[in-house]
PDB file of C-alpha atoms in Angstrom:
ATOM      1  CA  TYR A 246      35.228 -27.406 -30.115  1.00  0.00           C
ATOM      2  CA  VAL A 247      36.525 -26.082 -26.817  1.00  0.00           C
ATOM      3  CA  GLY A 248      34.537 -24.494 -24.004  1.00  0.00           C
ATOM      4  CA  THR A 249      32.945 -24.843 -20.599  1.00  0.00           C
ATOM      5  CA  THR A 250      29.282 -25.682 -20.132  1.00  0.00           C
ATOM      6  CA  TYR A 251      26.994 -23.721 -17.800  1.00  0.00           C
ATOM      7  CA  ALA A 252      27.238 -26.694 -15.470  1.00  0.00           C
ATOM      8  CA  GLY A 253      31.026 -26.222 -15.304  1.00  0.00           C
ATOM      9  CA  ASP A 254      32.051 -29.201 -17.454  1.00  0.00           C
ATOM     10  CA  VAL A 255      35.029 -28.670 -19.778  1.00  0.00           C
ATOM     11  CA  ILE A 256      34.407 -29.647 -23.394  1.00  0.00           C
ATOM     12  CA  ALA A 257      37.222 -30.335 -25.890  1.00  0.00           C
ATOM     13  CA  GLN A 258      36.214 -32.508 -28.815  1.00  0.00           C
ATOM     14  CA  GLU A 259      36.136 -32.715 -32.580  1.00  0.00           C
ATOM     15  CA  GLU A 260      32.432 -33.558 -32.873  1.00  0.00           C
ATOM     16  CA  PRO A 261      29.916 -30.664 -32.774  1.00  0.00           C
ATOM     17  CA  VAL A 262      28.607 -30.111 -29.257  1.00  0.00           C
ATOM     18  CA  THR A 263      24.930 -30.053 -28.336  1.00  0.00           C
ATOM     19  CA  VAL A 264      25.079 -28.735 -24.771  1.00  0.00           C
ATOM     20  CA  PRO A 265      24.276 -24.996 -24.371  1.00  0.00           C
ATOM     21  CA  SER A 266      27.296 -22.717 -23.900  1.00  0.00           C
ATOM     22  CA  ILE A 267      29.706 -20.544 -25.870  1.00  0.00           C
ATOM     23  CA  TYR A 268      32.526 -22.502 -27.478  1.00  0.00           C
ATOM     24  CA  THR A 269      35.568 -21.772 -29.577  1.00  0.00           C
ATOM     25  CA  GLU A 270      35.381 -23.602 -32.879  1.00  0.00           C
ATOM     26  CA  THR A 271      38.640 -24.065 -34.792  1.00  0.00           C
ATOM     27  CA  VAL A 272      38.653 -25.239 -38.430  1.00  0.00           C
ATOM     28  CA  TYR A 273      41.950 -26.304 -39.939  1.00  0.00           C
ATOM     29  CA  ILE A 274      43.404 -28.482 -42.701  1.00  0.00           C
ATOM     30  CA  LEU A 275      45.528 -31.484 -41.892  1.00  0.00           C
ATOM     31  CA  GLY A 276      47.822 -33.006 -44.547  1.00  0.00           C
ATOM     32  CA  GLY A 277      47.203 -32.875 -48.249  1.00  0.00           C
ATOM     33  CA  ASN A 278      48.577 -30.541 -50.860  1.00  0.00           C
ATOM     34  CA  TYR A 279      47.091 -27.361 -49.440  1.00  0.00           C
ATOM     35  CA  TRP A 280      47.555 -25.288 -46.346  1.00  0.00           C
ATOM     36  CA  ALA A 281      45.509 -22.475 -44.808  1.00  0.00           C
ATOM     37  CA  ASP A 282      45.473 -20.541 -41.563  1.00  0.00           C
ATOM     38  CA  PRO A 283      43.076 -22.002 -39.034  1.00  0.00           C
ATOM     39  CA  ILE A 284      39.637 -20.385 -38.871  1.00  0.00           C
ATOM     40  CA  ILE A 285      38.546 -19.596 -35.332  1.00  0.00           C
ATOM     41  CA  ARG A 286      35.041 -18.481 -34.463  1.00  0.00           C
ATOM     42  CA  ALA A 287      32.575 -18.470 -31.612  1.00  0.00           C
ATOM     43  CA  TYR A 288      30.132 -21.340 -31.610  1.00  0.00           C
ATOM     44  CA  THR A 289      27.105 -20.561 -29.439  1.00  0.00           C
ATOM     45  CA  ILE A 290      24.305 -22.847 -28.354  1.00  0.00           C
ATOM     46  CA  ASN A 291      21.714 -20.835 -26.498  1.00  0.00           C
ATOM     47  CA  ARG A 292      19.931 -22.147 -23.487  1.00  0.00           C
ATOM     48  CA  ILE A 293      16.187 -22.746 -23.658  1.00  0.00           C
ATOM     49  CA  GLU A 294      14.174 -19.576 -23.001  1.00  0.00           C
ATOM     50  CA  THR A 295      12.278 -19.650 -19.706  1.00  0.00           C
ATOM     51  CA  PRO A 296       8.773 -18.223 -20.319  1.00  0.00           C
ATOM     52  CA  LEU A 297       8.346 -16.854 -16.795  1.00  0.00           C
ATOM     53  CA  ALA A 298       5.303 -14.622 -16.283  1.00  0.00           C
ATOM     54  CA  MET A 299       3.176 -12.942 -13.595  1.00  0.00           C
ATOM     55  CA  ASP A 300      -0.151 -11.087 -13.583  1.00  0.00           C
ATOM     56  CA  ASP A 301      -0.992  -7.809 -11.831  1.00  0.00           C
ATOM     57  CA  LEU A 302      -3.108  -8.109  -8.699  1.00  0.00           C
ATOM     58  CA  THR A 303      -5.403  -5.607  -6.967  1.00  0.00           C
ATOM     59  CA  VAL A 304      -6.917  -6.460  -3.580  1.00  0.00           C
ATOM     60  CA  PRO A 305      -8.423  -4.513  -0.675  1.00  0.00           C
ATOM     61  CA  TYR A 306      -6.467  -4.211   2.545  1.00  0.00           C
ATOM     62  CA  ASP A 307      -7.457  -7.041   4.881  1.00  0.00           C
ATOM     63  CA  GLY A 308      -4.511  -7.329   7.244  1.00  0.00           C
ATOM     64  CA  GLU A 309      -3.108 -10.300   5.322  1.00  0.00           C
ATOM     65  CA  ALA A 310      -0.101 -10.654   3.013  1.00  0.00           C
ATOM     66  CA  HIS A 311      -0.853 -11.004  -0.702  1.00  0.00           C
ATOM     67  CA  PRO A 312       1.923 -12.746  -2.641  1.00  0.00           C
ATOM     68  CA  ILE A 313       1.842 -12.974  -6.429  1.00  0.00           C
ATOM     69  CA  GLU A 314       2.815 -16.349  -7.843  1.00  0.00           C
ATOM     70  CA  ALA A 315       4.773 -16.641 -11.085  1.00  0.00           C
ATOM     71  CA  TYR A 316       3.902 -19.210 -13.707  1.00  0.00           C
ATOM     72  CA  MET A 317       5.202 -20.540 -17.025  1.00  0.00           C
ATOM     73  CA  GLU A 318       3.390 -19.205 -20.063  1.00  0.00           C
ATOM     74  CA  ASP A 319       3.768 -22.502 -21.885  1.00  0.00           C
ATOM     75  CA  GLY A 320       2.171 -24.433 -19.033  1.00  0.00           C
ATOM     76  CA  SER A 321       5.364 -26.215 -18.032  1.00  0.00           C
ATOM     77  CA  ASP A 322       6.477 -26.669 -14.452  1.00  0.00           C
ATOM     78  CA  LEU A 323       7.715 -23.588 -12.626  1.00  0.00           C
ATOM     79  CA  PRO A 324      11.450 -23.720 -11.857  1.00  0.00           C
ATOM     80  CA  GLU A 325      12.146 -24.492  -8.224  1.00  0.00           C
ATOM     81  CA  ASP A 326      14.677 -21.660  -7.882  1.00  0.00           C
ATOM     82  CA  VAL A 327      12.252 -18.753  -8.457  1.00  0.00           C
ATOM     83  CA  LEU A 328      12.881 -15.907  -6.010  1.00  0.00           C
ATOM     84  CA  TYR A 329      10.537 -12.972  -5.340  1.00  0.00           C
ATOM     85  CA  SER A 330      11.195  -9.358  -4.379  1.00  0.00           C
ATOM     86  CA  TYR A 331       8.606  -6.761  -3.380  1.00  0.00           C
ATOM     87  CA  VAL A 332       9.489  -3.092  -3.807  1.00  0.00           C
ATOM     88  CA  GLY A 333       7.397  -0.161  -2.610  1.00  0.00           C
ATOM     89  CA  ILE A 334       7.762   3.203  -0.894  1.00  0.00           C
ATOM     90  CA  GLY A 335       9.778   2.391   2.213  1.00  0.00           C
ATOM     91  CA  TYR A 336       9.455  -1.325   1.523  1.00  0.00           C
ATOM     92  CA  LEU A 337      11.954  -3.804   0.112  1.00  0.00           C
ATOM     93  CA  SER A 338      11.554  -7.444   1.046  1.00  0.00           C
ATOM     94  CA  THR A 339      11.278 -10.988  -0.183  1.00  0.00           C
ATOM     95  CA  GLU A 340       8.085 -11.243   1.884  1.00  0.00           C
ATOM     96  CA  ALA A 341       4.751 -10.151   0.447  1.00  0.00           C
ATOM     97  CA  PRO A 342       3.484  -6.861   1.960  1.00  0.00           C
ATOM     98  CA  VAL A 343       0.427  -6.395   4.153  1.00  0.00           C
ATOM     99  CA  ASN A 344      -0.089  -2.622   4.179  1.00  0.00           C
ATOM    100  CA  ALA A 345      -1.984  -0.640   1.568  1.00  0.00           C
ATOM    101  CA  GLY A 346       0.083   0.722  -1.311  1.00  0.00           C
ATOM    102  CA  GLU A 347       1.491  -0.067  -4.736  1.00  0.00           C
ATOM    103  CA  TYR A 348       4.355  -2.517  -5.073  1.00  0.00           C
ATOM    104  CA  LEU A 349       6.570  -3.767  -7.883  1.00  0.00           C
ATOM    105  CA  VAL A 350       6.862  -7.551  -7.714  1.00  0.00           C
ATOM    106  CA  ILE A 351       9.897  -9.177  -9.330  1.00  0.00           C
ATOM    107  CA  ALA A 352      10.251 -12.907  -9.925  1.00  0.00           C
ATOM    108  CA  TYR A 353      13.665 -14.208 -10.915  1.00  0.00           C
ATOM    109  CA  SER A 354      14.921 -17.613 -12.007  1.00  0.00           C
ATOM    110  CA  GLU A 355      18.672 -18.108 -12.246  1.00  0.00           C
ATOM    111  CA  GLY A 356      18.286 -20.897 -14.759  1.00  0.00           C
ATOM    112  CA  ASP A 357      20.545 -23.933 -15.112  1.00  0.00           C
ATOM    113  CA  ASP A 358      22.775 -25.586 -17.684  1.00  0.00           C
ATOM    114  CA  MET A 359      19.850 -26.027 -20.077  1.00  0.00           C
ATOM    115  CA  ASN A 360      17.441 -23.201 -19.182  1.00  0.00           C
ATOM    116  CA  ALA A 361      18.188 -19.494 -19.468  1.00  0.00           C
ATOM    117  CA  PRO A 362      17.762 -17.001 -16.608  1.00  0.00           C
ATOM    118  CA  ALA A 363      14.409 -15.213 -16.614  1.00  0.00           C
ATOM    119  CA  THR A 364      12.730 -12.260 -14.935  1.00  0.00           C
ATOM    120  CA  ALA A 365       9.042 -11.376 -14.726  1.00  0.00           C
ATOM    121  CA  THR A 366       7.419  -8.331 -13.111  1.00  0.00           C
ATOM    122  CA  ALA A 367       3.935  -7.393 -11.983  1.00  0.00           C
ATOM    123  CA  LYS A 368       2.195  -4.676  -9.980  1.00  0.00           C
ATOM    124  CA  LEU A 369       0.562  -5.447  -6.648  1.00  0.00           C
ATOM    125  CA  THR A 370      -2.001  -2.899  -5.462  1.00  0.00           C
ATOM    126  CA  ILE A 371      -3.426  -3.137  -1.939  1.00  0.00           C
ATOM    127  CA  GLU A 372      -6.259  -0.620  -1.735  1.00  0.00           C
ATOM    128  CA  LYS A 373      -7.114   1.395   1.351  1.00  0.00           C
ATOM    129  CA  LEU A 374     -10.371   0.760   3.169  1.00  0.00           C
ATOM    130  CA  ASP A 375     -12.831   3.546   3.921  1.00  0.00           C
ATOM    131  CA  ALA A 376     -13.249   4.395   7.604  1.00  0.00           C
ATOM    132  CA  VAL A 377     -15.533   6.949   9.232  1.00  0.00           C
ATOM    133  CA  ILE A 378     -15.156   8.855  12.495  1.00  0.00           C
ATOM    134  CA  THR A 379     -18.636   9.923  13.558  1.00  0.00           C
ATOM    135  CA  VAL A 380     -18.787  12.696  16.152  1.00  0.00           C
ATOM    136  CA  THR A 381     -21.892  13.133  18.330  1.00  0.00           C
ATOM    137  CA  CYS A 382     -22.881  15.798  20.828  1.00  0.00           C
ATOM    138  CA  ALA A 383     -25.880  17.179  22.664  1.00  0.00           C
ATOM    139  CA  ASP A 384     -28.376  18.656  20.219  1.00  0.00           C
ATOM    140  CA  GLU A 385     -29.125  21.601  22.509  1.00  0.00           C
ATOM    141  CA  VAL A 386     -27.348  23.148  25.441  1.00  0.00           C
ATOM    142  CA  VAL A 387     -28.831  25.960  27.498  1.00  0.00           C
ATOM    143  CA  TYR A 388     -26.853  29.173  27.560  1.00  0.00           C
ATOM    144  CA  GLY A 389     -24.599  29.199  30.604  1.00  0.00           C
ATOM    145  CA  ASP A 390     -24.183  25.426  30.806  1.00  0.00           C
ATOM    146  CA  VAL A 391     -20.986  25.571  28.723  1.00  0.00           C
ATOM    147  CA  SER A 392     -18.107  27.990  28.949  1.00  0.00           C
ATOM    148  CA  MET A 393     -14.636  28.515  27.524  1.00  0.00           C
ATOM    149  CA  PHE A 394     -13.254  26.087  30.109  1.00  0.00           C
ATOM    150  CA  ASP A 395     -16.106  23.644  30.629  1.00  0.00           C
ATOM    151  CA  ILE A 396     -17.809  21.899  27.725  1.00  0.00           C
ATOM    152  CA  SER A 397     -18.871  18.755  29.590  1.00  0.00           C
ATOM    153  CA  ALA A 398     -22.526  19.591  28.961  1.00  0.00           C
ATOM    154  CA  ALA A 399     -21.864  19.281  25.221  1.00  0.00           C
ATOM    155  CA  ASP A 400     -21.412  15.511  25.759  1.00  0.00           C
ATOM    156  CA  LEU A 401     -18.856  15.122  22.965  1.00  0.00           C
ATOM    157  CA  GLN A 402     -18.437  11.503  21.824  1.00  0.00           C
ATOM    158  CA  TYR A 403     -17.195   9.658  18.745  1.00  0.00           C
ATOM    159  CA  THR A 404     -17.428   6.246  17.133  1.00  0.00           C
ATOM    160  CA  VAL A 405     -15.279   4.626  14.439  1.00  0.00           C
ATOM    161  CA  SER A 406     -16.645   2.375  11.701  1.00  0.00           C
ATOM    162  CA  GLY A 407     -15.101   0.576   8.753  1.00  0.00           C
ATOM    163  CA  THR A 408     -11.947  -0.771  10.451  1.00  0.00           C
ATOM    164  CA  ILE A 409     -10.974  -4.430  10.723  1.00  0.00           C
ATOM    165  CA  ASN A 410      -8.903  -6.546  13.093  1.00  0.00           C
ATOM    166  CA  GLU A 411      -9.380  -3.979  15.883  1.00  0.00           C
ATOM    167  CA  ASP A 412      -7.128  -1.569  13.973  1.00  0.00           C
ATOM    168  CA  LYS A 413      -6.577   1.855  15.472  1.00  0.00           C
ATOM    169  CA  LEU A 414      -6.649   4.857  13.142  1.00  0.00           C
ATOM    170  CA  GLY A 415      -4.522   7.157  15.262  1.00  0.00           C
ATOM    171  CA  VAL A 416      -5.078   9.875  17.857  1.00  0.00           C
ATOM    172  CA  ILE A 417      -8.703  11.064  18.028  1.00  0.00           C
ATOM    173  CA  TYR A 418     -10.175  13.762  20.271  1.00  0.00           C
ATOM    174  CA  PRO A 419     -13.685  15.163  19.831  1.00  0.00           C
ATOM    175  CA  ILE A 420     -13.652  18.957  19.984  1.00  0.00           C
ATOM    176  CA  LEU A 421     -16.132  21.808  19.798  1.00  0.00           C
ATOM    177  CA  GLU A 422     -15.236  24.522  17.324  1.00  0.00           C
ATOM    178  CA  ARG A 423     -15.582  27.890  19.067  1.00  0.00           C
ATOM    179  CA  ASN A 424     -15.776  31.194  17.251  1.00  0.00           C
ATOM    180  CA  MET A 425     -15.895  34.775  18.463  1.00  0.00           C
ATOM    181  CA  ASN A 426     -19.563  34.393  19.379  1.00  0.00           C
ATOM    182  CA  TYR A 427     -18.972  31.487  21.747  1.00  0.00           C
ATOM    183  CA  PRO A 428     -20.421  30.799  24.340  1.00  0.00           C
ATOM    184  CA  ASN A 429     -23.393  32.907  23.341  1.00  0.00           C
ATOM    185  CA  VAL A 430     -26.561  31.559  21.777  1.00  0.00           C
ATOM    186  CA  GLY A 431     -25.856  30.068  18.370  1.00  0.00           C
ATOM    187  CA  GLU A 432     -24.890  27.012  16.332  1.00  0.00           C
ATOM    188  CA  TYR A 433     -21.510  25.315  16.818  1.00  0.00           C
ATOM    189  CA  THR A 434     -19.767  22.410  15.078  1.00  0.00           C
ATOM    190  CA  ALA A 435     -18.571  19.348  16.959  1.00  0.00           C
ATOM    191  CA  THR A 436     -15.733  17.648  15.074  1.00  0.00           C
ATOM    192  CA  ALA A 437     -12.604  15.614  15.783  1.00  0.00           C
ATOM    193  CA  PHE A 438      -8.953  16.480  16.195  1.00  0.00           C
ATOM    194  CA  PHE A 439      -7.372  13.583  14.314  1.00  0.00           C
ATOM    195  CA  VAL A 440      -3.740  12.553  13.792  1.00  0.00           C
ATOM    196  CA  GLN A 441      -3.669   9.521  11.496  1.00  0.00           C
ATOM    197  CA  THR A 442      -1.041   6.851  12.153  1.00  0.00           C
ATOM    198  CA  ASN A 443      -2.622   3.949  10.267  1.00  0.00           C
ATOM    199  CA  PHE A 444      -2.537   4.680   6.547  1.00  0.00           C
ATOM    200  CA  ASN A 445      -4.370   1.555   5.473  1.00  0.00           C
ATOM    201  CA  TYR A 446      -7.560   3.634   5.618  1.00  0.00           C
ATOM    202  CA  SER A 447      -9.055   6.638   3.886  1.00  0.00           C
ATOM    203  CA  VAL A 448     -10.680   8.438   6.795  1.00  0.00           C
ATOM    204  CA  THR A 449     -13.714  10.727   6.767  1.00  0.00           C
ATOM    205  CA  VAL A 450     -14.866  12.728   9.783  1.00  0.00           C
ATOM    206  CA  GLU A 451     -18.617  13.256  10.125  1.00  0.00           C
ATOM    207  CA  ASP A 452     -19.304  16.349  12.199  1.00  0.00           C
ATOM    208  CA  ALA A 453     -22.270  17.122  14.437  1.00  0.00           C
ATOM    209  CA  VAL A 454     -24.009  20.376  15.340  1.00  0.00           C
ATOM    210  CA  MET A 455     -24.743  21.701  18.822  1.00  0.00           C
ATOM    211  CA  ASN A 456     -27.079  24.587  19.462  1.00  0.00           C
ATOM    212  CA  ILE A 457     -26.764  26.863  22.460  1.00  0.00           C
ATOM    213  CA  VAL A 458     -30.301  28.022  23.174  1.00  0.00           C
ATOM    214  CA  PRO A 459     -31.484  30.919  25.340  1.00  0.00           C
ATOM    215  CA  ARG A 460     -31.873  30.297  29.029  1.00  0.00           C
ATOM    216  CA  GLU A 461     -35.406  30.809  30.241  1.00  0.00           C
ATOM    217  CA  VAL A 462     -35.764  33.534  32.847  1.00  0.00           C
ATOM    218  CA  SER A 463     -38.745  34.817  34.822  1.00  0.00           C
ATOM    219  CA  VAL A 464     -39.486  38.510  34.888  1.00  0.00           C
ATOM    220  CA  THR A 465     -41.979  39.894  37.391  1.00  0.00           C
ATOM    221  CA  ILE A 466     -43.297  43.401  37.698  1.00  0.00           C
ATOM    222  CA  ASP A 467     -45.046  44.686  40.829  1.00  0.00           C
ATOM    223  CA  ASN A 468     -48.303  46.554  40.480  1.00  0.00           C
ATOM    224  CA  ILE A 469     -48.118  50.274  40.991  1.00  0.00           C
ATOM    225  CA  GLU A 470     -50.994  52.334  42.303  1.00  0.00           C
ATOM    226  CA  LYS A 471     -51.129  56.084  42.126  1.00  0.00           C
ATOM    227  CA  ALA A 472     -53.888  58.562  42.864  1.00  0.00           C
ATOM    228  CA  TYR A 473     -55.007  60.537  39.937  1.00  0.00           C
ATOM    229  CA  ARG A 474     -54.218  64.160  40.144  1.00  0.00           C
ATOM    230  CA  SER A 475     -55.394  66.736  37.732  1.00  0.00           C
TER     231      SER A 475
END
Protein backbone atom coordinates (compact mmCIF):
# COMPACT_ATOMS: atom_id res chain seq x y z
CA TYR A 1 0.00 0.00 0.00
CA VAL A 2 1.57 3.25 -1.14
CA GLY A 3 0.16 6.75 -0.82
CA THR A 4 0.16 10.07 1.00
CA THR A 5 -2.31 10.89 3.75
CA TYR A 6 -4.30 14.14 3.83
CA ALA A 7 -1.95 15.22 6.59
CA GLY A 8 1.00 14.83 4.20
CA ASP A 9 2.49 11.63 5.67
CA VAL A 10 3.91 9.12 3.17
CA ILE A 11 2.62 5.57 3.60
CA ALA A 12 4.41 2.51 2.15
CA GLN A 13 3.59 -0.74 3.90
CA GLU A 14 2.35 -4.26 3.38
CA GLU A 15 -0.40 -4.13 6.01
CA PRO A 16 -3.76 -2.58 5.01
CA VAL A 17 -3.91 1.10 5.95
CA THR A 18 -6.64 2.65 8.07
CA VAL A 19 -5.92 6.36 7.61
CA PRO A 20 -8.17 8.16 5.05
CA SER A 21 -6.57 8.81 1.65
CA ILE A 22 -6.26 7.29 -1.81
CA TYR A 23 -3.58 4.61 -2.04
CA THR A 24 -2.13 2.36 -4.69
CA GLU A 25 -2.56 -1.27 -3.74
CA THR A 26 -0.31 -3.80 -5.49
CA VAL A 27 -0.99 -7.55 -5.25
CA TYR A 28 1.70 -9.92 -6.45
CA ILE A 29 2.96 -13.48 -5.99
CA LEU A 30 6.36 -14.16 -4.52
CA GLY A 31 8.05 -17.55 -5.03
CA GLY A 32 6.23 -20.80 -5.53
CA ASN A 33 5.41 -22.66 -8.69
CA TYR A 34 3.20 -19.99 -10.22
CA TRP A 35 3.68 -16.51 -11.56
CA ALA A 36 1.22 -13.75 -12.46
CA ASP A 37 1.40 -10.09 -13.39
CA PRO A 38 0.95 -7.82 -10.40
CA ILE A 39 -2.56 -6.48 -9.84
CA ILE A 40 -2.62 -2.74 -9.21
CA ARG A 41 -5.72 -0.91 -8.06
CA ALA A 42 -6.79 2.18 -6.18
CA TYR A 43 -7.48 1.65 -2.52
CA THR A 44 -9.59 4.48 -1.10
CA ILE A 45 -10.48 5.22 2.50
CA ASN A 46 -12.90 8.10 2.61
CA ARG A 47 -12.75 10.76 5.23
CA ILE A 48 -15.61 11.09 7.71
CA GLU A 49 -18.49 13.16 6.33
CA THR A 50 -18.91 16.52 8.05
CA PRO A 51 -22.65 17.10 8.65
CA LEU A 52 -22.44 20.89 8.45
CA ALA A 53 -25.79 22.70 8.36
CA MET A 54 -27.40 26.14 8.66
CA ASP A 55 -30.99 27.41 8.94
CA ASP A 56 -32.59 30.30 7.05
CA LEU A 57 -33.14 33.48 9.05
CA THR A 58 -35.59 36.36 8.57
CA VAL A 59 -35.30 39.47 10.75
CA PRO A 60 -36.45 43.09 10.54
CA TYR A 61 -33.89 45.79 9.87
CA ASP A 62 -32.62 47.16 13.18
CA GLY A 63 -29.27 48.69 12.29
CA GLU A 64 -27.40 45.64 13.59
CA ALA A 65 -25.54 42.83 11.81
CA HIS A 66 -27.25 39.43 11.77
CA PRO A 67 -24.83 36.53 11.32
CA ILE A 68 -26.07 32.98 10.81
CA GLU A 69 -24.19 30.34 12.78
CA ALA A 70 -23.55 26.89 11.32
CA TYR A 71 -23.97 23.76 13.38
CA MET A 72 -23.41 20.00 13.12
CA GLU A 73 -26.53 18.00 12.41
CA ASP A 74 -25.32 15.12 14.55
CA GLY A 75 -24.78 17.38 17.55
CA SER A 76 -21.00 17.10 17.49
CA ASP A 77 -18.67 20.03 17.96
CA LEU A 78 -18.46 22.54 15.13
CA PRO A 79 -15.07 22.51 13.37
CA GLU A 80 -12.91 25.46 14.34
CA ASP A 81 -12.02 26.27 10.73
CA VAL A 82 -15.54 27.19 9.54
CA LEU A 83 -15.51 30.30 7.35
CA TYR A 84 -18.56 32.36 6.34
CA SER A 85 -19.35 34.36 3.21
CA TYR A 86 -22.34 36.66 2.67
CA VAL A 87 -23.44 37.36 -0.89
CA GLY A 88 -26.10 39.85 -1.93
CA ILE A 89 -26.77 42.52 -4.55
CA GLY A 90 -23.69 44.72 -4.36
CA TYR A 91 -22.48 42.88 -1.28
CA LEU A 92 -19.77 40.26 -0.87
CA SER A 93 -18.11 39.95 2.51
CA THR A 94 -17.12 37.65 5.32
CA GLU A 95 -18.93 40.06 7.66
CA ALA A 96 -22.66 39.74 8.28
CA PRO A 97 -24.70 42.49 6.56
CA VAL A 98 -26.68 45.24 8.26
CA ASN A 99 -28.83 46.65 5.45
CA ALA A 100 -32.18 45.28 4.34
CA GLY A 101 -32.08 42.71 1.54
CA GLU A 102 -31.72 39.03 0.76
CA TYR A 103 -28.35 37.34 1.16
CA LEU A 104 -26.91 33.92 0.43
CA VAL A 105 -24.87 32.72 3.41
CA ILE A 106 -22.17 30.11 2.79
CA ALA A 107 -20.37 28.22 5.54
CA TYR A 108 -17.30 26.22 4.57
CA SER A 109 -15.07 23.81 6.47
CA GLU A 110 -11.84 22.73 4.81
CA GLY A 111 -11.73 19.53 6.81
CA ASP A 112 -8.60 17.74 8.01
CA ASP A 113 -6.87 14.39 7.66
CA MET A 114 -9.88 12.58 9.13
CA ASN A 115 -12.86 14.82 8.28
CA ALA A 116 -14.04 15.69 4.79
CA PRO A 117 -14.57 19.26 3.54
CA ALA A 118 -18.15 20.49 3.88
CA THR A 119 -20.32 23.36 2.69
CA ALA A 120 -23.69 24.55 4.00
CA THR A 121 -25.87 27.38 2.69
CA ALA A 122 -28.79 29.39 4.02
CA LYS A 123 -30.79 32.49 3.13
CA LEU A 124 -30.65 35.60 5.29
CA THR A 125 -33.53 38.04 4.82
CA ILE A 126 -33.40 41.47 6.47
CA GLU A 127 -36.82 43.05 5.98
CA LYS A 128 -37.40 46.74 5.39
CA LEU A 129 -39.17 48.80 8.02
CA ASP A 130 -42.22 50.91 7.21
CA ALA A 131 -41.71 54.67 7.46
CA VAL A 132 -44.21 57.47 6.92
CA ILE A 133 -43.68 61.05 5.80
CA THR A 134 -46.67 63.05 7.01
CA VAL A 135 -47.19 66.42 5.32
CA THR A 136 -49.21 69.15 7.07
CA CYS A 137 -50.40 72.55 5.91
CA ALA A 138 -52.88 75.27 6.75
CA ASP A 139 -56.44 73.99 6.41
CA GLU A 140 -57.63 77.25 4.85
CA VAL A 141 -55.89 80.15 3.20
CA VAL A 142 -57.71 83.28 2.10
CA TYR A 143 -57.54 84.07 -1.59
CA GLY A 144 -54.67 86.46 -2.23
CA ASP A 145 -52.53 85.28 0.68
CA VAL A 146 -50.67 82.81 -1.57
CA SER A 147 -49.34 83.32 -5.06
CA MET A 148 -47.21 81.54 -7.64
CA PHE A 149 -44.09 82.83 -5.89
CA ASP A 150 -45.14 83.00 -2.25
CA ILE A 151 -46.71 80.04 -0.47
CA SER A 152 -45.51 80.88 3.04
CA ALA A 153 -49.11 81.27 4.20
CA ALA A 154 -49.69 77.60 3.37
CA ASP A 155 -47.40 76.72 6.32
CA LEU A 156 -46.06 73.53 4.71
CA GLN A 157 -44.44 71.16 7.23
CA TYR A 158 -43.61 67.46 7.46
CA THR A 159 -42.78 64.85 10.07
CA VAL A 160 -41.18 61.42 9.71
CA SER A 161 -42.19 58.38 11.75
CA GLY A 162 -41.09 54.76 11.82
CA THR A 163 -37.31 55.27 11.55
CA ILE A 164 -34.73 54.09 14.08
CA ASN A 165 -31.26 55.16 15.16
CA GLU A 166 -31.89 58.70 13.86
CA ASP A 167 -31.79 57.35 10.30
CA LYS A 168 -32.41 59.80 7.49
CA LEU A 169 -34.63 58.69 4.62
CA GLY A 170 -33.23 61.04 2.00
CA VAL A 171 -34.06 64.46 0.58
CA ILE A 172 -37.53 65.70 1.60
CA TYR A 173 -39.22 68.97 0.62
CA PRO A 174 -42.89 69.70 1.28
CA ILE A 175 -44.56 71.13 -1.82
CA LEU A 176 -47.97 72.40 -2.86
CA GLU A 177 -49.31 70.89 -6.05
CA ARG A 178 -50.56 73.71 -8.28
CA ASN A 179 -52.85 73.21 -11.24
CA MET A 180 -54.18 75.58 -13.87
CA ASN A 181 -56.71 76.97 -11.40
CA TYR A 182 -54.09 78.04 -8.87
CA PRO A 183 -54.09 80.47 -7.02
CA ASN A 184 -57.84 80.82 -7.34
CA VAL A 185 -60.35 79.51 -4.84
CA GLY A 186 -60.23 75.73 -4.66
CA GLU A 187 -58.73 72.63 -3.08
CA TYR A 188 -55.00 71.86 -3.42
CA THR A 189 -52.82 68.94 -2.32
CA ALA A 190 -49.80 69.40 -0.08
CA THR A 191 -47.32 66.55 -0.59
CA ALA A 192 -43.58 65.92 -0.47
CA PHE A 193 -40.84 65.92 -3.07
CA PHE A 194 -38.84 62.90 -1.91
CA VAL A 195 -35.56 61.39 -3.13
CA GLN A 196 -34.88 58.22 -1.13
CA THR A 197 -31.28 57.42 -0.23
CA ASN A 198 -31.88 54.99 2.63
CA PHE A 199 -33.40 51.80 1.25
CA ASN A 200 -33.83 50.08 4.59
CA TYR A 201 -37.36 51.52 4.63
CA SER A 202 -40.55 51.23 2.64
CA VAL A 203 -41.73 54.83 2.61
CA THR A 204 -45.29 56.15 2.36
CA VAL A 205 -46.14 59.83 1.94
CA GLU A 206 -49.34 61.03 3.59
CA ASP A 207 -50.63 64.13 1.84
CA ALA A 208 -52.67 67.00 3.24
CA VAL A 209 -55.29 69.27 1.69
CA MET A 210 -55.32 73.07 1.68
CA ASN A 211 -58.35 75.09 0.70
CA ILE A 212 -58.13 78.57 -0.75
CA VAL A 213 -61.33 80.28 0.35
CA PRO A 214 -62.90 83.49 -0.96
CA ARG A 215 -61.69 86.75 0.48
CA GLU A 216 -64.42 88.70 2.20
CA VAL A 217 -65.08 92.10 0.67
CA SER A 218 -67.45 94.91 1.62
CA VAL A 219 -69.74 96.37 -1.00
CA THR A 220 -71.58 99.62 -0.30
CA ILE A 221 -74.17 101.35 -2.40
CA ASP A 222 -75.14 105.00 -1.90
CA ASN A 223 -78.79 105.92 -1.74
CA ILE A 224 -80.18 107.64 -4.79
CA GLU A 225 -83.04 110.09 -4.67
CA LYS A 226 -84.94 111.24 -7.70
CA ALA A 227 -88.09 113.28 -8.10
CA TYR A 228 -90.91 111.47 -9.69
CA ARG A 229 -91.86 112.76 -13.04
CA SER A 230 -94.82 111.64 -14.99
